[in-house]
CSV table of C-alpha atoms in Angstrom, one decimal:
chain,number,residue,atom,x,y,z
A,24,MET,CA,-2.5,-18.9,8.2
A,25,GLU,CA,-1.1,-21.3,10.1
A,26,GLU,CA,-1.5,-21.8,13.7
A,27,PRO,CA,2.7,-21.0,16.3
A,28,ARG,CA,3.8,-24.2,16.0
A,29,PRO,CA,4.4,-25.7,20.5
A,30,GLY,CA,7.4,-24.5,21.4
A,31,LEU,CA,7.4,-20.9,19.7
A,32,LYS,CA,4.2,-20.2,22.2
A,33,ALA,CA,3.9,-18.8,25.8
A,34,ASP,CA,5.1,-20.3,28.7
A,35,SER,CA,1.9,-19.7,30.6
A,36,GLU,CA,3.7,-20.6,33.6
A,37,ARG,CA,5.4,-16.5,34.0
A,38,GLU,CA,4.2,-14.7,30.9
A,39,ARG,CA,0.9,-12.8,31.7
A,40,ALA,CA,-1.1,-12.9,27.8
A,41,PRO,CA,-2.4,-9.7,26.3
A,42,ASP,CA,-6.3,-8.6,26.6
A,43,PHE,CA,-7.2,-9.4,23.4
A,44,ASP,CA,-10.7,-8.7,24.2
A,45,ALA,CA,-10.4,-5.9,24.4
A,46,LEU,CA,-9.0,-4.6,21.1
A,47,PRO,CA,-10.0,-2.2,18.4
A,48,SER,CA,-11.8,-4.8,15.3
A,49,PRO,CA,-9.4,-4.0,12.2
A,50,GLU,CA,-12.8,-3.8,10.2
A,51,GLU,CA,-13.7,-0.5,12.7
A,52,PHE,CA,-10.1,0.9,12.2
A,53,VAL,CA,-9.0,0.7,8.8
A,54,ARG,CA,-12.2,2.1,7.3
A,55,GLY,CA,-11.4,5.6,10.1
A,56,GLU,CA,-13.9,7.3,12.3
A,57,ARG,CA,-15.3,10.6,9.4
A,58,THR,CA,-17.6,9.9,6.9
A,59,ARG,CA,-15.3,12.4,4.9
A,60,ASP,CA,-13.0,9.0,5.0
A,61,ASP,CA,-15.5,6.8,3.7
A,62,PHE,CA,-16.0,9.0,0.7
A,63,PHE,CA,-12.1,9.4,0.4
A,64,ASP,CA,-11.7,6.0,0.4
A,65,ALA,CA,-13.8,4.9,-2.5
A,66,VAL,CA,-12.6,7.8,-4.9
A,67,LEU,CA,-9.3,6.2,-3.9
A,68,SER,CA,-10.2,3.1,-5.0
A,69,LEU,CA,-12.0,4.5,-8.7
A,70,ASP,CA,-9.4,3.0,-10.9
A,71,THR,CA,-11.7,2.9,-13.6
A,72,PRO,CA,-15.2,5.2,-13.8
A,73,GLY,CA,-17.1,4.8,-11.4
A,74,THR,CA,-21.3,6.0,-11.1
A,75,ALA,CA,-22.7,7.7,-7.3
A,76,LYS,CA,-24.2,4.5,-6.4
A,77,ASP,CA,-21.1,2.6,-7.4
A,78,VAL,CA,-19.0,5.4,-4.7
A,79,ALA,CA,-22.0,5.2,-2.2
A,80,GLU,CA,-21.8,1.2,-2.2
A,81,LEU,CA,-18.0,2.0,-1.4
A,82,ALA,CA,-18.2,4.5,0.9
A,83,GLY,CA,-21.4,2.0,3.3
A,84,HIS,CA,-23.2,5.5,2.8
A,85,GLY,CA,-26.0,6.7,0.4
A,86,VAL,CA,-26.7,7.4,-3.0
A,87,ASP,CA,-27.4,11.6,-1.9
A,88,ALA,CA,-24.2,11.6,0.1
A,89,ALA,CA,-22.2,9.9,-2.4
A,90,ARG,CA,-23.4,12.4,-5.2
A,91,GLU,CA,-23.0,15.3,-2.9
A,92,TYR,CA,-19.7,14.4,-2.2
A,93,LEU,CA,-18.4,14.1,-5.4
A,94,ASP,CA,-19.0,17.3,-6.0
A,95,TRP,CA,-17.2,18.8,-3.5
A,96,PHE,CA,-14.2,16.1,-4.7
A,97,GLU,CA,-14.9,17.5,-8.1
A,98,ARG,CA,-15.2,20.9,-7.8
A,99,MET,CA,-11.6,20.4,-4.9
A,100,GLY,CA,-10.0,18.4,-8.2
A,101,ILE,CA,-9.8,14.9,-6.2
A,102,VAL,CA,-11.8,13.5,-9.2
A,103,THR,CA,-13.0,13.9,-12.6
A,104,GLN,CA,-15.9,13.6,-14.3
A,105,ILE,CA,-15.6,11.2,-16.9
A,106,THR,CA,-19.4,10.8,-18.9
A,107,GLU,CA,-22.4,12.5,-18.2
A,108,SER,CA,-25.4,10.3,-18.0
A,109,PRO,CA,-25.0,8.4,-15.8
A,110,ALA,CA,-22.4,10.7,-14.8
A,111,THR,CA,-19.3,8.4,-13.8
A,112,TYR,CA,-16.0,9.8,-12.3
A,113,GLU,CA,-12.5,9.1,-11.8
A,114,ARG,CA,-9.5,9.2,-9.3
A,115,ASN,CA,-7.7,12.3,-10.6
A,116,GLN,CA,-4.3,11.6,-9.8
A,117,GLU,CA,-2.9,14.5,-11.0
A,118,TYR,CA,-5.0,16.6,-8.4
A,119,LEU,CA,-3.2,13.6,-6.0
A,120,ASN,CA,0.5,14.4,-8.1
A,121,TRP,CA,0.0,18.2,-7.7
A,122,ARG,CA,-1.0,18.3,-3.6
A,123,ARG,CA,2.0,16.4,-3.2
A,124,ALA,CA,4.0,18.4,-4.7
A,125,GLN,CA,3.0,22.1,-2.8
A,126,LYS,CA,3.3,19.7,0.5
A,127,LEU,CA,6.7,18.6,-0.8
A,128,ARG,CA,7.5,22.1,-0.9
A,129,GLU,CA,5.9,23.3,2.9
A,130,ASP,CA,8.0,20.7,4.5
A,131,TYR,CA,11.0,20.5,2.7
A,132,ASP,CA,14.0,23.3,1.7
A,133,THR,CA,15.6,23.6,-1.4
A,134,ALA,CA,18.5,22.0,-0.8
A,135,GLU,CA,17.4,17.9,1.0
A,136,LEU,CA,14.5,18.3,-2.6
A,137,LEU,CA,17.9,18.8,-4.5
A,138,GLU,CA,19.3,15.7,-2.6
A,139,PHE,CA,16.5,13.7,-2.7
A,140,LEU,CA,15.9,14.5,-6.5
A,141,LYS,CA,19.5,13.2,-7.0
A,142,THR,CA,18.9,10.2,-5.7
A,143,GLU,CA,16.3,9.6,-7.4
A,144,SER,CA,17.1,10.1,-10.4
A,145,GLU,CA,20.5,8.1,-9.9
A,146,ARG,CA,18.3,5.0,-9.6
A,147,VAL,CA,16.0,5.4,-12.9
A,148,ASP,CA,18.9,6.2,-14.8
A,149,ALA,CA,20.2,2.5,-13.4
A,150,LEU,CA,16.5,1.2,-13.3
A,151,GLN,CA,17.0,2.4,-17.2
A,152,THR,CA,19.6,1.2,-17.7
A,153,GLU,CA,19.1,-2.7,-16.3
A,154,PHE,CA,16.0,-2.6,-18.9
A,155,GLY,CA,17.9,-1.1,-22.0
A,156,VAL,CA,14.6,0.5,-23.3
A,157,GLU,CA,13.4,4.5,-22.4
A,158,SER,CA,10.0,3.7,-20.7
A,159,PRO,CA,9.0,1.4,-18.3
A,160,GLU,CA,6.3,1.3,-20.9
A,161,GLN,CA,7.7,-0.3,-23.5
A,162,ILE,CA,8.5,-3.6,-21.6
A,163,VAL,CA,5.8,-6.4,-21.5
A,164,ILE,CA,6.7,-7.7,-18.3
A,165,SER,CA,5.6,-11.7,-20.0
A,166,ARG,CA,7.5,-11.1,-23.0
A,167,TYR,CA,10.5,-9.9,-20.6
A,168,ALA,CA,10.4,-12.7,-18.7
A,169,ALA,CA,10.7,-14.2,-20.3
A,170,SER,CA,13.5,-13.3,-22.8
A,171,SER,CA,16.1,-11.9,-19.8
A,172,ASP,CA,15.1,-15.5,-17.8
A,173,GLN,CA,13.5,-13.9,-14.8
A,174,SER,CA,10.2,-14.0,-12.8
A,175,ILE,CA,7.2,-12.8,-13.7
A,176,GLU,CA,7.3,-11.4,-10.1
A,177,LYS,CA,10.8,-10.1,-10.1
A,178,VAL,CA,9.7,-7.8,-13.9
A,179,TRP,CA,6.7,-6.7,-11.9
A,180,GLU,CA,8.7,-5.8,-8.6
A,181,ARG,CA,11.2,-4.2,-10.7
A,182,LEU,CA,9.6,-2.4,-13.1
A,183,ALA,CA,6.5,-0.9,-10.7
A,184,ALA,CA,10.2,0.3,-8.9
A,185,TRP,CA,10.8,1.9,-12.2
A,186,LYS,CA,7.4,3.3,-12.0
A,187,THR,CA,7.8,4.4,-8.9
A,188,ALA,CA,11.2,6.4,-9.0
A,189,ARG,CA,9.8,8.0,-12.4
A,190,ARG,CA,7.3,9.2,-10.3
A,191,ARG,CA,8.8,10.6,-7.7
A,192,VAL,CA,11.5,12.7,-10.0
A,193,SER,CA,8.6,14.2,-11.6
A,194,LEU,CA,6.9,15.0,-7.7
A,195,LEU,CA,10.5,16.6,-6.7
A,196,GLU,CA,11.0,19.0,-10.0
A,197,ARG,CA,7.4,20.0,-9.8
A,198,ALA,CA,7.8,20.9,-6.7
A,199,LEU,CA,10.9,22.6,-7.2
A,200,SER,CA,9.3,24.5,-9.9
A,201,ILE,CA,7.1,26.4,-7.5
A,202,GLU,CA,8.2,29.8,-6.3
A,203,SER,CA,10.1,29.9,-2.5
A,204,GLY,CA,11.2,31.3,-0.1
A,205,ASP,CA,12.4,28.3,1.1
A,206,GLY,CA,9.7,28.1,3.2
A,207,ALA,CA,8.6,31.4,4.0
A,208,ASP,CA,5.8,32.6,2.1
A,209,LEU,CA,4.0,28.9,0.3
A,210,GLN,CA,1.0,30.1,1.0
A,211,SER,CA,0.8,33.0,-1.4
A,212,VAL,CA,2.3,30.6,-4.2
A,213,ALA,CA,-1.5,28.6,-3.9
B,12,MET,CA,-9.0,-14.8,-12.1
B,13,THR,CA,-5.8,-15.5,-13.2
B,14,GLY,CA,-2.9,-13.3,-14.2
B,15,GLU,CA,-3.3,-12.4,-17.8
B,16,ASP,CA,-5.6,-9.9,-18.9
B,17,GLU,CA,-8.6,-10.2,-21.5
B,18,ASN,CA,-6.0,-10.0,-24.3
B,19,GLY,CA,-4.6,-13.0,-22.8
B,20,SER,CA,-1.0,-11.4,-21.9
B,21,PHE,CA,0.0,-9.8,-19.2
B,22,PRO,CA,-1.1,-6.4,-17.8
B,23,LEU,CA,1.3,-4.2,-19.8
B,24,SER,CA,4.0,-3.1,-17.3
B,25,GLY,CA,2.7,-2.1,-13.5
B,26,ALA,CA,1.7,0.8,-12.4
B,27,PRO,CA,3.4,2.6,-9.3
B,28,VAL,CA,3.3,3.1,-6.0
B,29,ASP,CA,-0.2,4.6,-4.8
B,30,PHE,CA,1.6,7.0,-2.7
B,31,ASP,CA,-2.5,8.6,-1.7
B,32,ARG,CA,-3.6,4.9,-0.6
B,33,LEU,CA,-0.3,4.1,1.3
B,34,ASP,CA,-0.7,7.5,3.6
B,35,GLU,CA,-4.3,6.6,4.3
B,36,ILE,CA,-3.2,3.5,5.2
B,37,ARG,CA,-0.7,5.0,7.6
B,38,GLU,CA,-2.8,7.2,9.5
B,39,ARG,CA,-5.6,4.1,9.8
B,40,LEU,CA,-3.1,2.0,10.8
B,41,GLY,CA,-1.2,4.8,13.4
B,42,SER,CA,-4.1,4.9,15.5
B,43,ASP,CA,-4.2,1.7,16.5
B,44,SER,CA,-2.7,0.0,19.6
B,45,ARG,CA,-1.8,-3.2,18.0
B,46,PHE,CA,1.4,-1.8,16.9
B,47,SER,CA,4.0,0.3,18.3
B,48,GLN,CA,6.1,2.4,15.0
B,49,ILE,CA,5.4,2.5,11.7
B,50,THR,CA,7.6,3.9,9.4
B,51,GLU,CA,8.4,4.4,6.0
B,52,ARG,CA,11.1,5.4,3.3
B,53,PRO,CA,11.7,7.5,1.6
B,54,GLU,CA,9.0,9.1,4.2
B,55,PHE,CA,8.7,11.7,1.1
B,56,ALA,CA,7.0,9.6,-1.8
B,57,PRO,CA,7.0,6.0,0.7
B,58,GLU,CA,7.4,2.5,-1.1
B,59,ARG,CA,6.1,0.2,2.0
B,60,LEU,CA,4.9,0.7,5.7
B,61,ILE,CA,7.2,-1.6,7.9
B,62,CYS,CA,4.3,-1.7,11.2
B,63,VAL,CA,6.0,-3.1,13.5
B,64,TYR,CA,3.7,-5.0,16.5
B,65,ASP,CA,3.8,-4.3,19.9
B,66,HIS,CA,5.8,-7.2,21.8
B,67,ARG,CA,3.3,-7.4,24.3
B,68,PHE,CA,0.7,-9.7,21.8
B,69,TYR,CA,4.0,-12.1,22.1
B,70,PRO,CA,5.6,-14.7,24.0
B,71,LYS,CA,9.8,-13.9,24.9
B,72,ARG,CA,11.1,-16.5,22.0
B,73,VAL,CA,9.3,-14.0,19.1
B,74,ARG,CA,11.8,-11.5,19.5
B,75,ASP,CA,10.0,-8.9,16.5
B,76,ALA,CA,6.9,-9.0,14.1
B,77,SER,CA,6.1,-6.5,11.3
B,78,LEU,CA,3.9,-6.4,8.5
B,79,GLU,CA,5.4,-4.1,5.2
B,80,VAL,CA,2.0,-3.2,3.1
B,81,ALA,CA,2.4,-2.3,-0.5
B,82,TRP,CA,0.2,-0.6,-2.8
B,83,PHE,CA,0.1,0.5,-6.4
B,84,GLU,CA,-2.2,2.2,-8.3
B,85,ASN,CA,-3.4,-0.4,-10.3
B,86,GLY,CA,-4.6,-1.8,-7.0
B,87,ASP,CA,-2.0,-4.7,-7.2
B,88,PHE,CA,-0.5,-5.3,-3.7
B,89,SER,CA,2.0,-7.2,-1.5
B,90,VAL,CA,1.6,-7.1,2.3
B,91,HIS,CA,4.2,-9.4,3.7
B,92,TYR,CA,3.7,-10.8,7.2
B,93,HIS,CA,7.1,-11.4,9.5
B,94,GLU,CA,8.7,-12.4,12.7
B,95,ASP,CA,11.5,-13.2,13.9
B,96,HIS,CA,12.0,-15.8,16.1
B,97,VAL,CA,14.8,-16.9,19.1
B,98,ASP,CA,16.0,-19.4,16.6
B,99,GLY,CA,14.1,-19.3,13.2
B,100,GLU,CA,11.3,-16.7,11.6
B,101,PHE,CA,7.4,-17.2,10.1
B,102,ASP,CA,6.9,-15.5,6.8
B,103,HIS,CA,3.3,-15.0,5.5
B,104,ARG,CA,2.0,-13.2,2.4
B,105,TRP,CA,-1.2,-12.8,0.4
B,106,ASP,CA,-0.8,-10.8,-3.2
B,107,ARG,CA,-2.4,-9.6,-5.8
B,108,HIS,CA,0.1,-9.3,-9.0
B,109,PRO,CA,1.0,-11.1,-11.8
B,110,SER,CA,3.1,-14.2,-11.7
B,111,ALA,CA,3.2,-16.9,-13.4
B,112,HIS,CA,2.3,-20.1,-11.3
B,113,ASN,CA,-1.0,-18.6,-9.7
B,114,SER,CA,-3.6,-16.7,-9.8
B,115,ARG,CA,-3.1,-12.4,-9.8
B,116,ASP,CA,-4.4,-13.3,-6.2
B,117,HIS,CA,-2.2,-15.7,-4.2
B,118,ILE,CA,-1.0,-16.4,-0.6
B,119,HIS,CA,2.7,-17.3,0.5
B,120,PRO,CA,2.5,-19.6,3.2
B,121,GLY,CA,5.0,-19.5,6.2
B,122,PRO,CA,6.9,-20.9,7.7
B,123,ASP,CA,9.4,-19.0,4.8
B,124,ALA,CA,6.7,-18.2,2.2
B,125,PRO,CA,7.6,-20.4,-0.8
B,126,THR,CA,7.2,-19.7,-4.4
B,127,PRO,CA,4.5,-20.8,-5.7
B,128,GLY,CA,2.4,-19.8,-3.0
B,129,ASP,CA,-1.9,-20.6,-3.6
B,130,ASP,CA,-3.9,-18.9,-6.0
B,131,THR,CA,-7.2,-17.3,-3.5
B,132,THR,CA,-9.4,-15.2,-4.0
B,133,HIS,CA,-9.1,-11.7,-1.7
B,134,PRO,CA,-11.4,-8.9,-1.5
B,135,VAL,CA,-12.0,-6.4,-3.8
B,136,ASP,CA,-12.0,-3.4,-1.5
B,137,TRP,CA,-8.4,-2.2,0.0
B,138,ARG,CA,-9.6,-1.9,3.3
B,139,ASP,CA,-11.4,-5.1,3.6
B,140,VAL,CA,-8.0,-6.4,1.9
B,141,LEU,CA,-6.8,-5.1,5.4
B,142,SER,CA,-9.2,-6.0,7.8
B,143,MET,CA,-9.1,-9.3,6.7
B,144,VAL,CA,-5.0,-9.4,6.5
B,145,ILE,CA,-4.9,-8.1,10.7
B,146,SER,CA,-7.7,-10.6,11.7
B,147,GLU,CA,-6.1,-13.7,10.4
B,148,ILE,CA,-3.0,-11.7,12.2
B,149,ASP,CA,-4.8,-11.6,15.1
B,150,GLY,CA,-5.8,-15.4,15.4
B,151,ARG,CA,-2.1,-16.4,15.0
B,152,GLN,CA,-1.2,-13.9,17.7
B,153,ARG,CA,-3.5,-16.1,20.6
B,154,GLY,CA,-2.5,-19.0,19.1
B,155,PHE,CA,0.8,-18.3,21.3
B,156,TRP,CA,-1.6,-18.0,24.3
B,157,ASP,CA,-3.2,-20.7,24.1
């Protein structure tokens, strides 16, 4: 990245430099502190099926520890086992969505969730009108960009926004379908 | 690596924002004293994180600096660093997403993050991408005080 241009630099007479050497290195804090963080981060990266060895490498720990965490995560639903021999695992997005819906139910009351749902549904409708098809799966980015005279990036961004809004709608609908006395007895639902 | 997949077409239609990864990123960056504030909108399922740098790293002529992080379920991302100066601004972007003029991995270097950017190869692991980005910004911040 570029150096700051000279005119922007600090006035060494009047301004005091921060103590950069006291900062923790980014390599440390982006990784979290616990072994569990390492393994959770590793399985969040599993967009395609990975073995215990792959997970161990991603997590920066041994294969035995990876197997233990994978067993535990599988019992919790965080990963799904995809193949038997060798055993491969994939991040279980379905579970992560379920967990988020539960959390939405805990954090917001019905009126708030309905308000979010209204906003997100409107966003989905607007994007559907913009693209002129029922679902984002029907759009091929490069083809749509060429035919609508837009950049690939622009279409990529709009399409991701559409998928995100649709995901939010389904999370909110799911949260609203969970029985609730608006925060009173959530624990009993799970 | 190019913007095209093995069938010669752009990966079909992108992916939604990875809310779970953004949650982890918010937790990690939020624990570091480089940032004074991290906001996400909307809060119930964030689209991107706005991580505001603490003022102490910048001379007075830089009014504000922040890092905007967007991550998607297929591993695409867009990380945007922005400085607001008394007399202008500075932008730098690290991207992984389809584009007609660049490979999937590319950067748009400052001063106004122009298109097209430069082809590059970012680390595979999302944590390595973030620490690379923050290290580069650390370097620029030190440059203000040389």
